[in-house]
Amino acid sequence: MSPISYLGVNDIDADQFGLSVYPNPANDEVNVAFNLTNEALVNVTVTDLAGKVVYTSNGENNVAGAHSIKINTSNFSNGVYMVNFKANNEVSTQKIVIRK
């Protein structure tokens, strides 16, 4: 019997960017805070559990340092969402709950 091998995508360690998504659970607004050691192209996408994109950032180039993106969630339905953070080619995903 041969060993099982898996093919997948390696997520970055959220601590690499000091990534924090708060408050969680949230109501009308979520903050995505991160710290870059180098300049990076940053994209943030929020999807529902069915994979439907409910928010996407403008994909801005950010200089090194601390940053925060505020996401208006007032139009989101109650439920669980995935916040996908991408800096250059590194990706991290965190779960948030919207409760009104």
mmCIF file of C-alpha atoms in Angstrom:
data_model
loop_
_atom_site.group_PDB
_atom_site.id
_atom_site.type_symbol
_atom_site.label_atom_id
_atom_site.label_comp_id
_atom_site.label_asym_id
_atom_site.label_seq_id
_atom_site.Cartn_x
_atom_site.Cartn_y
_atom_site.Cartn_z
ATOM 1 C CA MET A 1 0.000 0.000 0.000
ATOM 2 C CA SER A 2 1.501 3.344 -1.014
ATOM 3 C CA PRO A 3 1.372 6.381 1.269
ATOM 4 C CA ILE A 4 -1.356 8.935 0.684
ATOM 5 C CA SER A 5 -0.246 12.267 -0.691
ATOM 6 C CA TYR A 6 -2.314 15.420 -0.831
ATOM 7 C CA LEU A 7 -2.125 18.385 -3.132
ATOM 8 C CA GLY A 8 -3.236 21.684 -1.643
ATOM 9 C CA VAL A 9 -2.643 25.353 -1.159
ATOM 10 C CA ASN A 10 -0.431 26.460 1.691
ATOM 11 C CA ASP A 11 -2.031 29.196 3.756
ATOM 12 C CA ILE A 12 0.220 31.765 5.309
ATOM 13 C CA ASP A 13 0.514 31.959 9.021
ATOM 14 C CA ALA A 14 -1.816 34.807 10.036
ATOM 15 C CA ASP A 15 0.852 35.897 12.525
ATOM 16 C CA GLN A 16 3.194 36.649 9.603
ATOM 17 C CA PHE A 17 1.128 39.774 8.945
ATOM 18 C CA GLY A 18 -0.298 40.215 12.438
ATOM 19 C CA LEU A 19 -3.649 39.629 10.756
ATOM 20 C CA SER A 20 -6.654 40.377 12.926
ATOM 21 C CA VAL A 21 -10.331 40.432 11.925
ATOM 22 C CA TYR A 22 -12.559 42.082 14.535
ATOM 23 C CA PRO A 23 -15.051 42.391 16.086
ATOM 24 C CA ASN A 24 -16.155 38.801 15.796
ATOM 25 C CA PRO A 25 -19.082 38.324 15.931
ATOM 26 C CA ALA A 26 -19.767 41.572 14.094
ATOM 27 C CA ASN A 27 -22.800 43.660 13.321
ATOM 28 C CA ASP A 28 -22.381 46.635 10.961
ATOM 29 C CA GLU A 29 -18.615 46.795 10.464
ATOM 30 C CA VAL A 30 -15.551 44.545 10.435
ATOM 31 C CA ASN A 31 -11.934 45.677 10.609
ATOM 32 C CA VAL A 32 -9.166 43.750 8.889
ATOM 33 C CA ALA A 33 -5.892 44.847 10.490
ATOM 34 C CA PHE A 34 -2.487 43.749 9.251
ATOM 35 C CA ASN A 35 1.168 44.727 9.343
ATOM 36 C CA LEU A 36 3.456 44.519 6.320
ATOM 37 C CA THR A 37 7.225 44.212 6.602
ATOM 38 C CA ASN A 38 7.578 45.052 2.896
ATOM 39 C CA GLU A 39 5.465 46.731 0.252
ATOM 40 C CA ALA A 40 2.707 44.390 -0.959
ATOM 41 C CA LEU A 41 -0.338 44.278 -3.187
ATOM 42 C CA VAL A 42 -3.207 43.514 -0.787
ATOM 43 C CA ASN A 43 -6.640 42.131 -1.647
ATOM 44 C CA VAL A 44 -9.421 41.293 0.790
ATOM 45 C CA THR A 45 -12.444 39.278 -0.301
ATOM 46 C CA VAL A 46 -15.383 38.193 1.841
ATOM 47 C CA THR A 47 -17.472 35.194 0.779
ATOM 48 C CA ASP A 48 -20.480 33.478 2.260
ATOM 49 C CA LEU A 49 -20.306 29.753 2.926
ATOM 50 C CA ALA A 50 -21.728 29.033 -0.538
ATOM 51 C CA GLY A 51 -18.700 30.810 -2.028
ATOM 52 C CA LYS A 52 -20.600 33.899 -3.207
ATOM 53 C CA VAL A 53 -18.396 37.009 -3.054
ATOM 54 C CA VAL A 54 -20.123 39.664 -0.926
ATOM 55 C CA TYR A 55 -17.187 42.097 -0.679
ATOM 56 C CA THR A 56 -13.930 42.712 -2.478
ATOM 57 C CA SER A 57 -11.314 45.407 -1.885
ATOM 58 C CA ASN A 58 -9.702 47.497 -4.623
ATOM 59 C CA GLY A 59 -6.418 45.581 -4.554
ATOM 60 C CA GLU A 60 -4.202 48.429 -3.445
ATOM 61 C CA ASN A 61 -0.436 48.476 -3.154
ATOM 62 C CA ASN A 62 0.458 49.111 0.505
ATOM 63 C CA VAL A 63 3.787 50.284 1.890
ATOM 64 C CA ALA A 64 5.414 48.566 4.852
ATOM 65 C CA GLY A 65 3.707 49.262 8.171
ATOM 66 C CA ALA A 66 0.378 48.872 9.953
ATOM 67 C CA HIS A 67 -2.847 49.030 7.961
ATOM 68 C CA SER A 68 -6.569 48.505 8.516
ATOM 69 C CA ILE A 69 -9.426 47.986 6.098
ATOM 70 C CA LYS A 70 -12.970 48.694 7.329
ATOM 71 C CA ILE A 71 -15.699 46.580 5.747
ATOM 72 C CA ASN A 72 -19.308 47.729 5.965
ATOM 73 C CA THR A 73 -21.311 44.603 6.817
ATOM 74 C CA SER A 74 -24.684 46.300 7.372
ATOM 75 C CA ASN A 75 -26.057 44.690 4.181
ATOM 76 C CA PHE A 76 -24.785 41.199 5.085
ATOM 77 C CA SER A 77 -27.318 38.654 6.309
ATOM 78 C CA ASN A 78 -26.795 36.890 9.632
ATOM 79 C CA GLY A 79 -24.404 33.998 9.186
ATOM 80 C CA VAL A 80 -20.832 32.824 8.788
ATOM 81 C CA TYR A 81 -18.482 34.378 6.242
ATOM 82 C CA MET A 82 -14.891 33.795 5.186
ATOM 83 C CA VAL A 83 -12.456 36.719 5.018
ATOM 84 C CA ASN A 84 -9.746 35.949 2.469
ATOM 85 C CA PHE A 85 -6.614 38.083 2.859
ATOM 86 C CA LYS A 86 -4.052 38.044 0.069
ATOM 87 C CA ALA A 87 -0.733 39.900 0.179
ATOM 88 C CA ASN A 88 1.212 39.439 -3.046
ATOM 89 C CA ASN A 89 0.885 35.654 -3.523
ATOM 90 C CA GLU A 90 0.336 34.648 0.113
ATOM 91 C CA VAL A 91 -3.206 33.864 1.296
ATOM 92 C CA SER A 92 -4.850 33.576 4.707
ATOM 93 C CA THR A 93 -8.501 32.932 5.523
ATOM 94 C CA GLN A 94 -10.368 33.739 8.720
ATOM 95 C CA LYS A 95 -13.973 33.071 9.650
ATOM 96 C CA ILE A 96 -16.319 35.815 10.882
ATOM 97 C CA VAL A 97 -19.873 35.679 12.171
ATOM 98 C CA ILE A 98 -22.413 38.396 11.395
ATOM 99 C CA ARG A 99 -25.112 38.675 14.020
ATOM 100 C CA LYS A 100 -27.613 41.519 14.144
#
